[in-house]
Short mmCIF file of C-alpha atoms in Angstrom, two decimals:
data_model
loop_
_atom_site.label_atom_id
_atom_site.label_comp_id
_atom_site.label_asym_id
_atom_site.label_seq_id
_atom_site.Cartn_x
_atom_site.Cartn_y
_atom_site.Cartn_z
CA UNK A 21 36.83 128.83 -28.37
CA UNK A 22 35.02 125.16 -28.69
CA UNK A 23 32.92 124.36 -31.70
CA UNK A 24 29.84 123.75 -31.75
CA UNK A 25 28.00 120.35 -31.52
CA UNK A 26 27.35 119.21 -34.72
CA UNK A 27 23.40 118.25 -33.59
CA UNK A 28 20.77 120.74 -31.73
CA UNK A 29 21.79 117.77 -28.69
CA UNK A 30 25.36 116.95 -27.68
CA UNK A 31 24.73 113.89 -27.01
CA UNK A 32 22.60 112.65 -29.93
CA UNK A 33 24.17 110.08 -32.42
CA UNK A 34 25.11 111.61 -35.63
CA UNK A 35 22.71 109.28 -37.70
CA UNK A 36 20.01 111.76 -35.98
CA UNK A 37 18.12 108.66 -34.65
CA UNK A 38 18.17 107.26 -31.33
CA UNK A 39 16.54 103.78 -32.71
CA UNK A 40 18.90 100.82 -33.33
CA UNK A 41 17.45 98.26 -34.89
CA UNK A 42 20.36 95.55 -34.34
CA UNK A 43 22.36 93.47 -36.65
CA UNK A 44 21.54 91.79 -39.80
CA UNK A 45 19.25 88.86 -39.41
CA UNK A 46 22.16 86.17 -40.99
CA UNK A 47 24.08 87.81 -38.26
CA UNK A 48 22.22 87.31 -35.53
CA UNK A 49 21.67 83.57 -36.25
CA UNK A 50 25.16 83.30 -36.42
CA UNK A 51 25.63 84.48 -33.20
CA UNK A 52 23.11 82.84 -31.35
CA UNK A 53 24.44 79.54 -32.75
CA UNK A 54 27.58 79.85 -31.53
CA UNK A 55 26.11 80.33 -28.54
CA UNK A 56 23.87 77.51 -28.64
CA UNK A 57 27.08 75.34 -30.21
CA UNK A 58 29.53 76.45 -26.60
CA UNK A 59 27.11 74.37 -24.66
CA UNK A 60 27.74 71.00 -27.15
CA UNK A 61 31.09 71.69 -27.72
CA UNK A 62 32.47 72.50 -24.19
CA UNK A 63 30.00 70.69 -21.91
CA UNK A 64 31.58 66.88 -21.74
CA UNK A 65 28.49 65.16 -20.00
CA UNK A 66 26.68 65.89 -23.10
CA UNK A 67 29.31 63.94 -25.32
CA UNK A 68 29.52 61.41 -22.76
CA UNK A 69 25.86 61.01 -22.75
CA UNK A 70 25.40 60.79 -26.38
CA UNK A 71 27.64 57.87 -26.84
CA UNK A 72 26.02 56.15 -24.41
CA UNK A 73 22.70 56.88 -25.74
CA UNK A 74 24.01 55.74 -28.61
CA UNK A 75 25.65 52.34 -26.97
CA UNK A 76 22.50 51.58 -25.02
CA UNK A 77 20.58 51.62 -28.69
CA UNK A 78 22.75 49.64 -30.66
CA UNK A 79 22.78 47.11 -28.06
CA UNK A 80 19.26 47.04 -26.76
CA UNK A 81 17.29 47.16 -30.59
CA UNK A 82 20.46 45.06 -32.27
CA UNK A 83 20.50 42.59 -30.11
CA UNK A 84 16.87 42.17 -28.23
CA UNK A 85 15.19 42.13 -31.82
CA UNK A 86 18.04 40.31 -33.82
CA UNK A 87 15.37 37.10 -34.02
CA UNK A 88 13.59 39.26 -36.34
CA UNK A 89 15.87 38.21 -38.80
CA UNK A 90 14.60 34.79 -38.53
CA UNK A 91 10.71 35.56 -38.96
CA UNK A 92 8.79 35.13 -42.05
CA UNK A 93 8.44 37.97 -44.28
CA UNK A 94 12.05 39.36 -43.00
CA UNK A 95 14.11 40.37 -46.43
CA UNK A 96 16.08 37.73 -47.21
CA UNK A 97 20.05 37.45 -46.89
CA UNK A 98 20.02 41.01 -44.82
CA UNK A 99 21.38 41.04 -41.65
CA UNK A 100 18.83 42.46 -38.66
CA UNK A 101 21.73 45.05 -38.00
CA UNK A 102 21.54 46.43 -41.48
CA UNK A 103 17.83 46.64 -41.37
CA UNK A 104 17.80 48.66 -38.48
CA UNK A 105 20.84 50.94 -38.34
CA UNK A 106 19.13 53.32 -41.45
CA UNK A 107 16.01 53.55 -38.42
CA UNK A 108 18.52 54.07 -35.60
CA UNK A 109 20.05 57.25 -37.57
CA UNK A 110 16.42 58.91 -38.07
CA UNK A 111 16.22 57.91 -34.15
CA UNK A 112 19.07 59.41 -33.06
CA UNK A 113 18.91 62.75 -34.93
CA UNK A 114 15.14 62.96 -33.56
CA UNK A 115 16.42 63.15 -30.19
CA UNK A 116 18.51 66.15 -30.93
CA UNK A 117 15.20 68.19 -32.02
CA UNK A 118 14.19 66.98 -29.05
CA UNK A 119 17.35 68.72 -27.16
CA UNK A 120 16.77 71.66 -29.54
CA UNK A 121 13.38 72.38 -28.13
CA UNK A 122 14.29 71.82 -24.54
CA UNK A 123 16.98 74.36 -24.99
CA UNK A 124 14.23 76.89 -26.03
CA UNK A 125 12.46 75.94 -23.09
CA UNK A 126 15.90 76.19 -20.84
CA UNK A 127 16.10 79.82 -22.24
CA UNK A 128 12.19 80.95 -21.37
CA UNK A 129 12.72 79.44 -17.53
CA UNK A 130 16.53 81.29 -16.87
CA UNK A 131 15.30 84.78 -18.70
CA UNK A 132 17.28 84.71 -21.30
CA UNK A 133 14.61 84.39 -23.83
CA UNK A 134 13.10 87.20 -22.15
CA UNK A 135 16.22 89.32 -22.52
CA UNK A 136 16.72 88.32 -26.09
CA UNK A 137 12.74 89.28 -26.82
CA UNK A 138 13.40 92.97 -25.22
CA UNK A 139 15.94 93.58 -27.88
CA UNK A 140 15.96 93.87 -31.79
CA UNK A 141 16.23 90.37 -32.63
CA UNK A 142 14.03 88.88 -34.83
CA UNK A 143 12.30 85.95 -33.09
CA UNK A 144 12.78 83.78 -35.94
CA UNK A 145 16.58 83.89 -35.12
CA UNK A 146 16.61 82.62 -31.68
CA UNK A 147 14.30 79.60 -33.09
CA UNK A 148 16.69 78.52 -36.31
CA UNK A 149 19.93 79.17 -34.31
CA UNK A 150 18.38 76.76 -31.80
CA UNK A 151 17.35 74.16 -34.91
CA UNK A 152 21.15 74.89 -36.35
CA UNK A 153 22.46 73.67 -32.80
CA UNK A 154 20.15 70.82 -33.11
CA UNK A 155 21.58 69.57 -36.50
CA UNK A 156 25.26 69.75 -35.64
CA UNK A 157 24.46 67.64 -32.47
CA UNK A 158 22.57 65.00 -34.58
CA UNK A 159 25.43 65.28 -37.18
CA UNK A 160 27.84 64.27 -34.05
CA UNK A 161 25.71 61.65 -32.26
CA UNK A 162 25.38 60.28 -36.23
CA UNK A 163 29.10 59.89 -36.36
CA UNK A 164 29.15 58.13 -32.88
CA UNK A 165 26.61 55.81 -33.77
CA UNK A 166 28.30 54.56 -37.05
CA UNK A 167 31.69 54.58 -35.17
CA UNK A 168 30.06 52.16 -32.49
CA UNK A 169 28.43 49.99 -35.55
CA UNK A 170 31.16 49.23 -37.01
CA UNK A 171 33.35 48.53 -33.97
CA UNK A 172 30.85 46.56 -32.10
CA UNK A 173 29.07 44.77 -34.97
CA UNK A 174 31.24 44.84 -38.50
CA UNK A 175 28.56 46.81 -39.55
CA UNK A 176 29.26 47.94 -43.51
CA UNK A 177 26.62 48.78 -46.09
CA UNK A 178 26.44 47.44 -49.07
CA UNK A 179 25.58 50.68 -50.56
CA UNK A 180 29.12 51.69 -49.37
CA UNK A 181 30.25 54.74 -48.50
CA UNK A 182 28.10 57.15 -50.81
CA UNK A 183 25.09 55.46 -49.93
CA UNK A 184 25.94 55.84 -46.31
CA UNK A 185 26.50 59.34 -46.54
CA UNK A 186 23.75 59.93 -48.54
CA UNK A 187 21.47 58.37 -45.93
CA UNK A 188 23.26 60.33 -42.98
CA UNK A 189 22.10 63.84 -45.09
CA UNK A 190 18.83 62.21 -45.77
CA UNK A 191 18.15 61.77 -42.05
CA UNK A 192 19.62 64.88 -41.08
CA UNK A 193 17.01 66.85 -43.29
CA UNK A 194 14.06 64.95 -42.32
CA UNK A 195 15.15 65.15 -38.45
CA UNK A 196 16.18 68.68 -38.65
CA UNK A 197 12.54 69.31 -40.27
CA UNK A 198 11.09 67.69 -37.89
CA UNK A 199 12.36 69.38 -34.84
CA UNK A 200 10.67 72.05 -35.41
CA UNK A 201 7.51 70.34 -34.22
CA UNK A 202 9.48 70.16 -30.90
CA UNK A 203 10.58 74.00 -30.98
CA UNK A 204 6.62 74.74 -31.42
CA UNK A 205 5.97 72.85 -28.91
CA UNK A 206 8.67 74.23 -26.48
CA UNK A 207 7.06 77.93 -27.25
CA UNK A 208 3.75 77.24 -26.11
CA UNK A 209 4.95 74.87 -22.96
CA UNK A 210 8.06 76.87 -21.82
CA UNK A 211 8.53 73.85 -19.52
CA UNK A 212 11.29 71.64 -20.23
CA UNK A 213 9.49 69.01 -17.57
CA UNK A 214 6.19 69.11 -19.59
CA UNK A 215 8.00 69.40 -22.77
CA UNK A 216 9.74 66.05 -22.34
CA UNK A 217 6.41 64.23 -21.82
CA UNK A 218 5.26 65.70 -24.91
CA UNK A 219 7.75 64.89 -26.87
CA UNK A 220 7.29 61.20 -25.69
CA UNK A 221 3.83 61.19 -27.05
CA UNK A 222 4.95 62.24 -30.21
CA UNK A 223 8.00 60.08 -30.24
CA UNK A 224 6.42 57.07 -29.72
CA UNK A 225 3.79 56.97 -32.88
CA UNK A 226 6.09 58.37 -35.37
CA UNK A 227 8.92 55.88 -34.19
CA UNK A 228 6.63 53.18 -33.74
CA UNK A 229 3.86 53.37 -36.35
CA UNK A 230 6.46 52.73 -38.57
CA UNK A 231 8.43 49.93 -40.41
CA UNK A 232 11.48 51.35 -38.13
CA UNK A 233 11.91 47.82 -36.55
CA UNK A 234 9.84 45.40 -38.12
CA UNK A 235 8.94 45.48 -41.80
CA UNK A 236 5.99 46.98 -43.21
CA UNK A 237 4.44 43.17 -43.81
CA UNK A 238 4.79 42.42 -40.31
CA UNK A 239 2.93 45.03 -38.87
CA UNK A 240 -0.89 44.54 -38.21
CA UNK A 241 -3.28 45.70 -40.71
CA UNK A 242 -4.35 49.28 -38.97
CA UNK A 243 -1.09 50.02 -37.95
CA UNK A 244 0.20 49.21 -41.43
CA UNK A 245 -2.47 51.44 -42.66
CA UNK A 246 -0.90 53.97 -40.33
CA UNK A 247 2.39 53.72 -40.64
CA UNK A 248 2.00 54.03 -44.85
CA UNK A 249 1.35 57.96 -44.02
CA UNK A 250 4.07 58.44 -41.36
CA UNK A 251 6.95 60.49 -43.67
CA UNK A 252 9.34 58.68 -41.03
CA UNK A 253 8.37 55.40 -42.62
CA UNK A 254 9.08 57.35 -46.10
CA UNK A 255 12.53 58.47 -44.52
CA UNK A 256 13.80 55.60 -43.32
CA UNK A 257 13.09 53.37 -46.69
CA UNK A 258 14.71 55.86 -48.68
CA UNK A 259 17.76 55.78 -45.90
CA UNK A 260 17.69 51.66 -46.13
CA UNK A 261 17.79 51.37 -50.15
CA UNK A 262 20.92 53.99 -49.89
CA UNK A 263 22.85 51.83 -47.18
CA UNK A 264 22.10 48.77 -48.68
CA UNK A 265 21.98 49.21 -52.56
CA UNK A 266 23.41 53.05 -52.81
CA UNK A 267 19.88 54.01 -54.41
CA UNK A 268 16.73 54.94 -53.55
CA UNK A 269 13.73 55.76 -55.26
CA UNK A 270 10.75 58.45 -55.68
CA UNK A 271 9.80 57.90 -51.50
CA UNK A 272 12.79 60.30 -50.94
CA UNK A 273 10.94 63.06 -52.21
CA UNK A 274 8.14 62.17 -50.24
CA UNK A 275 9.74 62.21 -47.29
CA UNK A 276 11.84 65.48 -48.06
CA UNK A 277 7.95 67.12 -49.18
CA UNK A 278 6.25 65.77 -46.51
CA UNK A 279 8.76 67.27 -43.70
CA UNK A 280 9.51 70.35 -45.02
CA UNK A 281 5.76 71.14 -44.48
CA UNK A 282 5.57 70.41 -41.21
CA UNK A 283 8.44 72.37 -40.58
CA UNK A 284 7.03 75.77 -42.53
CA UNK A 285 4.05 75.08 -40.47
CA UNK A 286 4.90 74.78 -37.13
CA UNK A 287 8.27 77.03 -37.66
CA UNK A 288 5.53 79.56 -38.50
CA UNK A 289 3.58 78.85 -35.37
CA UNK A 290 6.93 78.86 -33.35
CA UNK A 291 7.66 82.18 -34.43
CA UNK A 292 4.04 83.72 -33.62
CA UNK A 293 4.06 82.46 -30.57
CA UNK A 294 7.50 83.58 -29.70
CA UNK A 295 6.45 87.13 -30.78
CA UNK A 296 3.23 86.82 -28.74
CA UNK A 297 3.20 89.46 -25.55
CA UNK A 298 3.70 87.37 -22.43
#
């Protein structure tokens, strides 16, 4: 004699619900960043290409503009490589919120964003576990960079090692803020061709409307005028006074303030328009 089913349906899960509404949001970011974190980790091109993205840079800007040194209005008694390495770190971690939205867009054109959208997994999650992805690979190409620096050029801060550190995190949260204007972008696009164009035009004015390789006094007057409300002009004088005195002063916060609201805004428009029927 069998017993009976413990449900009116045999087959019906003993919660009495057939809905399943997936694993814990911290959960699935964790996931989804390891998955994101494979690719960096196992893929060797991409380490190969990051140090010599990172070669090509020190070489090209430390050496090309090294005269700047020279000019008037230049600080005095600073060498042009420890002007511009604090720039070069903001640079390079930029570039990996740049990789962070093309993997967004790399998801959208193989289906996999698709497949992740059909299932219960908050949007939200597939964006930050991209952004997570992003920051370890700027935390990497950081660690390149500085390792190059110092090999190739002698480069050591006078701020020392906590200032150096201090400016690494500092760029790190204003890049990782940042690439979220990049993820937006890759939601609306979902073309990693189109995307990279983009990203050039944004790039170049927030790199270059800045006092990233010349100082602010050398710049004309409009661009000057500009580059006084670009929060990567904020960033990168807060990263210079760590590396080369160790402190920095109120324009961190500015810089912190000013990134962290473009990243709740266009995070927010990343995630509508990720949640948006296609």
């Amino acid at each position: 004699m069998t017993a009976p089913p413990l449900t009116d349906h045999p087959h019906e899960p003993l919660t009495g619900s057939d809905d399943w509404h997936g694993a814990a949001t911290t959960t699935q970011i964790a996931i989804l960043t390891a998955r994101s974190m494979r690719a960096l980790v196992l893929d060797r091109r991409l380490l190969i290409i990051g140090v010599v993205e990172s070669l090509i840079m020190l070489i090209a800007f430390g050496q090309v503009f090294s005269g700047l040194a020279y000019a008037p209005g230049f600080p005095a008694h600073i060498k042009y490589i420890d002007f511009l390495f604090p720039a070069l770190m903001l640079t390079t971690t930029l570039q990996s919120g740049i990789q962070a939205g093309i993997g967004v867009t790399d998801d959208a054109q193989s289906g996999i964003l698709d497949r992740l959208r059909s299932m219960p997994v908050w949007p939200g999650s597939i964006l930050i576990a991209r952004s997570l992805a992003g920051l370890a690979r700027g935390a990497l190409r950081l660690l390149v960079l500085l390792t190059l620096a110092r090999a190739l050029f002698g480069y050591h801060p006078a701020g020392g090692v906590e200032g150096l550190l201090a400016a690494a995190a500092l760029s790190l949260a204003v890049s990782w803020s940042l690439s979220w204007l990049f993820i937006a972008l890759a939601c609306w696009i979902h073309q990693s061709e189109a995307l990279h164009a983009t990203a050039g035009l944004v790039m170049f004015p927030l790199m270059y409307a800045s006092n990233a390789f010349v100082p602010m006094d050398g710049l004309p007057g409009w661009l000057r005028w500009i580059a006084r409300y670009n929060p990567i002009t904020h960033g990168i004088n807060s990263a210079r006074d760590l590396c080369l005195t160790g402190t920095t002063g109120p324009g961190v916060l500015t810089a912190i303030l000013a990134s962290l609201l473009i990243a709740t805004a266009a995070a927010t428009t990343a995630t509508k328009a990720l949640s948006r029927p296609r």
